[in-house]
PDB file of C-alpha atoms and ligand atoms in Angstrom:
ATOM      1  CA  MET F   1     -57.279 140.648  44.440  1.00 68.00           C
ATOM      2  CA  LEU F   2     -57.676 142.020  47.930  1.00 89.00           C
ATOM      3  CA  GLY F   3     -57.045 145.704  47.319  1.00 91.00           C
ATOM      4  CA  LYS F   4     -60.324 146.836  48.812  1.00 93.00           C
ATOM      5  CA  LEU F   5     -59.854 144.749  51.909  1.00 94.00           C
ATOM      6  CA  THR F   6     -56.357 146.199  52.270  1.00 96.00           C
ATOM      7  CA  ARG F   7     -57.800 149.701  52.428  1.00 96.00           C
ATOM      8  CA  TRP F   8     -60.314 148.650  55.051  1.00 96.00           C
ATOM      9  CA  LEU F   9     -57.711 147.018  57.249  1.00 96.00           C
ATOM     10  CA  ARG F  10     -55.474 150.080  57.056  1.00 97.00           C
ATOM     11  CA  MET F  11     -58.346 152.330  58.072  1.00 97.00           C
ATOM     12  CA  LEU F  12     -58.909 149.995  61.011  1.00 97.00           C
ATOM     13  CA  GLY F  13     -55.287 150.590  61.994  1.00 97.00           C
ATOM     14  CA  TYR F  14     -53.562 147.477  60.665  1.00 96.00           C
ATOM     15  CA  ASN F  15     -50.194 147.546  58.987  1.00 97.00           C
ATOM     16  CA  VAL F  16     -50.977 145.963  55.632  1.00 97.00           C
ATOM     17  CA  LYS F  17     -48.653 145.329  52.746  1.00 95.00           C
ATOM     18  CA  TYR F  18     -50.300 144.740  49.407  1.00 95.00           C
ATOM     19  CA  SER F  19     -48.840 143.609  46.134  1.00 89.00           C
ATOM     20  CA  ASN F  20     -50.061 142.298  42.846  1.00 87.00           C
ATOM     21  CA  GLU F  21     -46.581 141.904  41.482  1.00 91.00           C
ATOM     22  CA  LEU F  22     -44.938 139.403  43.784  1.00 93.00           C
ATOM     23  CA  ASP F  23     -45.023 135.721  42.923  1.00 94.00           C
ATOM     24  CA  ASP F  24     -46.077 133.033  45.396  1.00 95.00           C
ATOM     25  CA  ALA F  25     -42.554 132.254  46.583  1.00 96.00           C
ATOM     26  CA  GLN F  26     -41.825 135.940  47.228  1.00 96.00           C
ATOM     27  CA  LEU F  27     -45.097 136.392  49.096  1.00 96.00           C
ATOM     28  CA  ILE F  28     -44.297 133.446  51.334  1.00 97.00           C
ATOM     29  CA  THR F  29     -40.746 134.660  52.003  1.00 96.00           C
ATOM     30  CA  ILE F  30     -41.851 138.202  52.871  1.00 96.00           C
ATOM     31  CA  THR F  31     -44.675 137.005  55.090  1.00 96.00           C
ATOM     32  CA  LYS F  32     -42.217 134.866  57.026  1.00 96.00           C
ATOM     33  CA  LYS F  33     -39.452 137.435  57.217  1.00 96.00           C
ATOM     34  CA  GLU F  34     -41.704 140.271  58.344  1.00 96.00           C
ATOM     35  CA  ARG F  35     -43.806 138.006  60.564  1.00 95.00           C
ATOM     36  CA  ARG F  36     -46.974 138.957  58.798  1.00 96.00           C
ATOM     37  CA  ILE F  37     -50.166 137.062  58.157  1.00 95.00           C
ATOM     38  CA  LEU F  38     -50.827 136.196  54.544  1.00 96.00           C
ATOM     39  CA  LEU F  39     -54.354 136.831  53.294  1.00 96.00           C
ATOM     40  CA  THR F  40     -55.279 135.259  50.014  1.00 95.00           C
ATOM     41  CA  ARG F  41     -58.080 134.024  47.815  1.00 93.00           C
ATOM     42  CA  ASP F  42     -55.685 131.783  45.934  1.00 93.00           C
ATOM     43  CA  LEU F  43     -56.106 128.209  47.112  1.00 95.00           C
ATOM     44  CA  GLU F  44     -52.806 127.063  45.663  1.00 96.00           C
ATOM     45  CA  LEU F  45     -50.924 129.832  47.449  1.00 95.00           C
ATOM     46  CA  TYR F  46     -52.803 129.017  50.633  1.00 96.00           C
ATOM     47  CA  GLN F  47     -51.703 125.377  50.449  1.00 97.00           C
ATOM     48  CA  GLN F  48     -48.081 126.252  49.678  1.00 97.00           C
ATOM     49  CA  ALA F  49     -47.934 128.758  52.523  1.00 97.00           C
ATOM     50  CA  THR F  50     -49.482 126.286  54.961  1.00 97.00           C
ATOM     51  CA  ALA F  51     -46.926 123.659  53.958  1.00 97.00           C
ATOM     52  CA  LYS F  52     -44.140 126.139  54.703  1.00 96.00           C
ATOM     53  CA  GLY F  53     -45.529 126.987  58.110  1.00 95.00           C
ATOM     54  CA  VAL F  54     -46.647 130.512  57.237  1.00 95.00           C
ATOM     55  CA  ASP F  55     -49.539 132.115  59.069  1.00 94.00           C
ATOM     56  CA  VAL F  56     -52.140 132.263  56.323  1.00 95.00           C
ATOM     57  CA  LEU F  57     -55.856 132.849  55.993  1.00 94.00           C
ATOM     58  CA  TYR F  58     -57.828 131.743  52.972  1.00 95.00           C
ATOM     59  CA  LEU F  59     -60.636 134.236  52.513  1.00 93.00           C
ATOM     60  CA  GLU F  60     -63.857 132.833  51.166  1.00 91.00           C
ATOM     61  CA  GLY F  61     -66.189 135.789  51.617  1.00 90.00           C
ATOM     62  CA  LYS F  62     -67.543 137.352  48.461  1.00 90.00           C
ATOM     63  CA  THR F  63     -68.294 140.833  49.736  1.00 92.00           C
ATOM     64  CA  GLU F  64     -66.092 143.168  51.755  1.00 92.00           C
ATOM     65  CA  THR F  65     -68.357 142.775  54.744  1.00 94.00           C
ATOM     66  CA  GLU F  66     -68.061 138.988  54.583  1.00 95.00           C
ATOM     67  CA  LYS F  67     -64.292 139.174  54.311  1.00 95.00           C
ATOM     68  CA  LEU F  68     -64.067 141.649  57.172  1.00 96.00           C
ATOM     69  CA  ALA F  69     -66.259 139.359  59.261  1.00 95.00           C
ATOM     70  CA  GLU F  70     -63.992 136.368  58.531  1.00 94.00           C
ATOM     71  CA  LEU F  71     -60.962 138.374  59.631  1.00 94.00           C
ATOM     72  CA  ALA F  72     -62.683 139.744  62.704  1.00 95.00           C
ATOM     73  CA  LYS F  73     -63.604 136.240  63.830  1.00 93.00           C
ATOM     74  CA  ARG F  74     -60.232 134.688  63.152  1.00 92.00           C
ATOM     75  CA  PHE F  75     -58.039 137.451  64.563  1.00 91.00           C
ATOM     76  CA  ASN F  76     -60.374 139.174  66.964  1.00 91.00           C
ATOM     77  CA  ILE F  77     -60.244 142.395  65.010  1.00 91.00           C
ATOM     78  CA  LYS F  78     -62.318 145.255  66.331  1.00 93.00           C
ATOM     79  CA  LEU F  79     -64.474 146.573  63.519  1.00 96.00           C
ATOM     80  CA  ASP F  80     -64.343 150.193  64.626  1.00 96.00           C
ATOM     81  CA  ILE F  81     -62.188 152.916  63.178  1.00 97.00           C
ATOM     82  CA  ASP F  82     -60.147 154.811  65.740  1.00 96.00           C
ATOM     83  CA  MET F  83     -58.591 157.855  64.091  1.00 96.00           C
ATOM     84  CA  ALA F  84     -55.782 157.786  66.660  1.00 96.00           C
ATOM     85  CA  THR F  85     -54.460 154.549  65.159  1.00 97.00           C
ATOM     86  CA  SER F  86     -55.977 154.660  61.680  1.00 98.00           C
ATOM     87  CA  ARG F  87     -53.675 154.309  58.675  1.00 98.00           C
ATOM     88  CA  CYS F  88     -53.777 155.884  55.254  1.00 98.00           C
ATOM     89  CA  PRO F  89     -55.741 153.466  53.011  1.00 96.00           C
ATOM     90  CA  LYS F  90     -53.516 154.451  50.099  1.00 96.00           C
ATOM     91  CA  CYS F  91     -50.047 154.056  51.541  1.00 96.00           C
ATOM     92  CA  ASN F  92     -50.283 152.445  54.996  1.00 98.00           C
ATOM     93  CA  ALA F  93     -48.716 155.318  57.008  1.00 98.00           C
ATOM     94  CA  ARG F  94     -50.399 156.379  60.268  1.00 98.00           C
ATOM     95  CA  VAL F  95     -52.541 159.451  59.670  1.00 98.00           C
ATOM     96  CA  LYS F  96     -52.023 162.457  61.931  1.00 98.00           C
ATOM     97  CA  LYS F  97     -54.502 165.000  63.125  1.00 98.00           C
ATOM     98  CA  ILE F  98     -53.900 168.366  61.520  1.00 97.00           C
ATOM     99  CA  PRO F  99     -55.185 171.776  62.667  1.00 97.00           C
ATOM    100  CA  LYS F 100     -58.087 172.990  60.559  1.00 97.00           C
ATOM    101  CA  GLU F 101     -56.337 176.179  59.430  1.00 96.00           C
ATOM    102  CA  LYS F 102     -53.601 174.134  57.786  1.00 97.00           C
ATOM    103  CA  VAL F 103     -55.957 172.477  55.317  1.00 97.00           C
ATOM    104  CA  ALA F 104     -57.612 175.701  54.142  1.00 96.00           C
ATOM    105  CA  ASP F 105     -55.960 175.564  50.721  1.00 95.00           C
ATOM    106  CA  LYS F 106     -56.000 171.757  50.474  1.00 96.00           C
ATOM    107  CA  VAL F 107     -59.703 170.949  50.559  1.00 96.00           C
ATOM    108  CA  GLU F 108     -62.827 172.299  48.872  1.00 96.00           C
ATOM    109  CA  LYS F 109     -64.256 175.463  50.420  1.00 96.00           C
ATOM    110  CA  SER F 110     -67.503 173.730  51.325  1.00 96.00           C
ATOM    111  CA  THR F 111     -65.631 170.908  53.059  1.00 96.00           C
ATOM    112  CA  PHE F 112     -63.570 173.439  54.975  1.00 97.00           C
ATOM    113  CA  ALA F 113     -66.685 175.310  56.024  1.00 96.00           C
ATOM    114  CA  TYR F 114     -68.560 172.211  57.132  1.00 96.00           C
ATOM    115  CA  TYR F 115     -65.960 170.079  58.935  1.00 97.00           C
ATOM    116  CA  ASN F 116     -63.660 170.854  61.817  1.00 97.00           C
ATOM    117  CA  GLU F 117     -61.517 167.775  62.197  1.00 97.00           C
ATOM    118  CA  PHE F 118     -58.949 166.797  59.615  1.00 98.00           C
ATOM    119  CA  TRP F 119     -56.193 164.231  59.360  1.00 98.00           C
ATOM    120  CA  GLU F 120     -53.204 164.161  57.074  1.00 98.00           C
ATOM    121  CA  CYS F 121     -51.091 161.308  55.817  1.00 98.00           C
ATOM    122  CA  PRO F 122     -47.456 162.231  56.497  1.00 98.00           C
ATOM    123  CA  ARG F 123     -46.290 160.060  53.613  1.00 98.00           C
ATOM    124  CA  CYS F 124     -48.557 160.857  50.663  1.00 98.00           C
ATOM    125  CA  GLY F 125     -50.108 164.098  51.919  1.00 97.00           C
ATOM    126  CA  GLN F 126     -53.703 162.939  51.506  1.00 97.00           C
ATOM    127  CA  ILE F 127     -56.165 164.853  53.707  1.00 97.00           C
ATOM    128  CA  TYR F 128     -58.973 162.940  55.441  1.00 97.00           C
ATOM    129  CA  TRP F 129     -62.131 164.016  57.181  1.00 97.00           C
ATOM    130  CA  GLN F 130     -65.256 162.252  58.321  1.00 96.00           C
ATOM    131  CA  GLY F 131     -67.440 163.494  55.522  1.00 92.00           C
ATOM    132  CA  ALA F 132     -70.603 162.231  53.883  1.00 89.00           C
ATOM    133  CA  HIS F 133     -68.879 158.964  52.970  1.00 91.00           C
ATOM    134  CA  TRP F 134     -68.349 158.267  56.662  1.00 93.00           C
ATOM    135  CA  LYS F 135     -71.936 157.067  57.033  1.00 93.00           C
ATOM    136  CA  ARG F 136     -71.310 154.396  54.423  1.00 94.00           C
ATOM    137  CA  ILE F 137     -68.096 153.358  56.130  1.00 95.00           C
ATOM    138  CA  ARG F 138     -69.901 152.939  59.458  1.00 95.00           C
ATOM    139  CA  LYS F 139     -72.717 151.024  57.769  1.00 96.00           C
ATOM    140  CA  THR F 140     -70.283 148.597  56.138  1.00 96.00           C
ATOM    141  CA  LEU F 141     -68.596 147.970  59.479  1.00 97.00           C
ATOM    142  CA  GLU F 142     -71.941 147.448  61.198  1.00 97.00           C
ATOM    143  CA  THR F 143     -72.931 144.923  58.520  1.00 96.00           C
ATOM    144  CA  ALA F 144     -69.593 143.173  58.948  1.00 96.00           C
ATOM    145  CA  LYS F 145     -70.225 142.984  62.697  1.00 96.00           C
ATOM    146  CA  GLU F 146     -73.603 141.370  62.014  1.00 95.00           C
ATOM    147  CA  ASN F 147     -71.867 138.875  59.740  1.00 93.00           C
ATOM    148  CA  THR F 148     -69.515 137.793  62.514  1.00 93.00           C
ATOM    149  CA  LYS F 149     -72.540 136.432  64.351  1.00 90.00           C
ATOM    150  CA  LYS F 150     -73.415 134.075  61.522  1.00 80.00           C
ATOM    151  CA  PRO F 151     -72.009 130.544  61.642  1.00 73.00           C
ATOM    152  CA  SER F 152     -68.653 130.240  59.912  1.00 61.00           C
ATOM    153  CA  GLN F 153     -68.459 128.756  56.453  1.00 58.00           C
ATOM    154  CA  ASN F 154     -64.703 128.619  56.424  1.00 54.00           C
ATOM    155  CA  LYS F 155     -63.872 124.937  56.677  1.00 52.00           C
ATOM    156  CA  LYS F 156     -60.146 125.241  56.175  1.00 50.00           C
TER     157      LYS F 156
HETATM  158 ZN1  LIG U 201     -50.842 158.071  52.517  1.00 52.69          ZN
END
């Protein structure tokens, strides 16, 4: 349910595990064992996790920006992407800067011509650059920052 949010948090540099296949008991066990924080929109899971002493946040926000704002407020997350610590949104590995010449045959010619900075995921091989989509990413984060200034609606 929180796949999009997972990708955002990874880009922001957080180590995020995501699964649709684990049941509630498994989620609670893993969260405890790996000392993670459980994020969920499932009220029943939230209550179970709380009862078992797991660090859990019940996300109420409807949009990504609302959810990001909830997280930023609760955990003091900085809503800025730092490529030095950013993680691959697909697989959670830290991306690494890669010299431009090494991506020549991995990206479109026009992308190669236009951009000079590239990052590669050492795990899945995905190449990243701050292309046209980057504006939208910044805008979303700015909106999320604005949302953190609104009074909280999270009563739990
Ligand atoms: Zn990856």
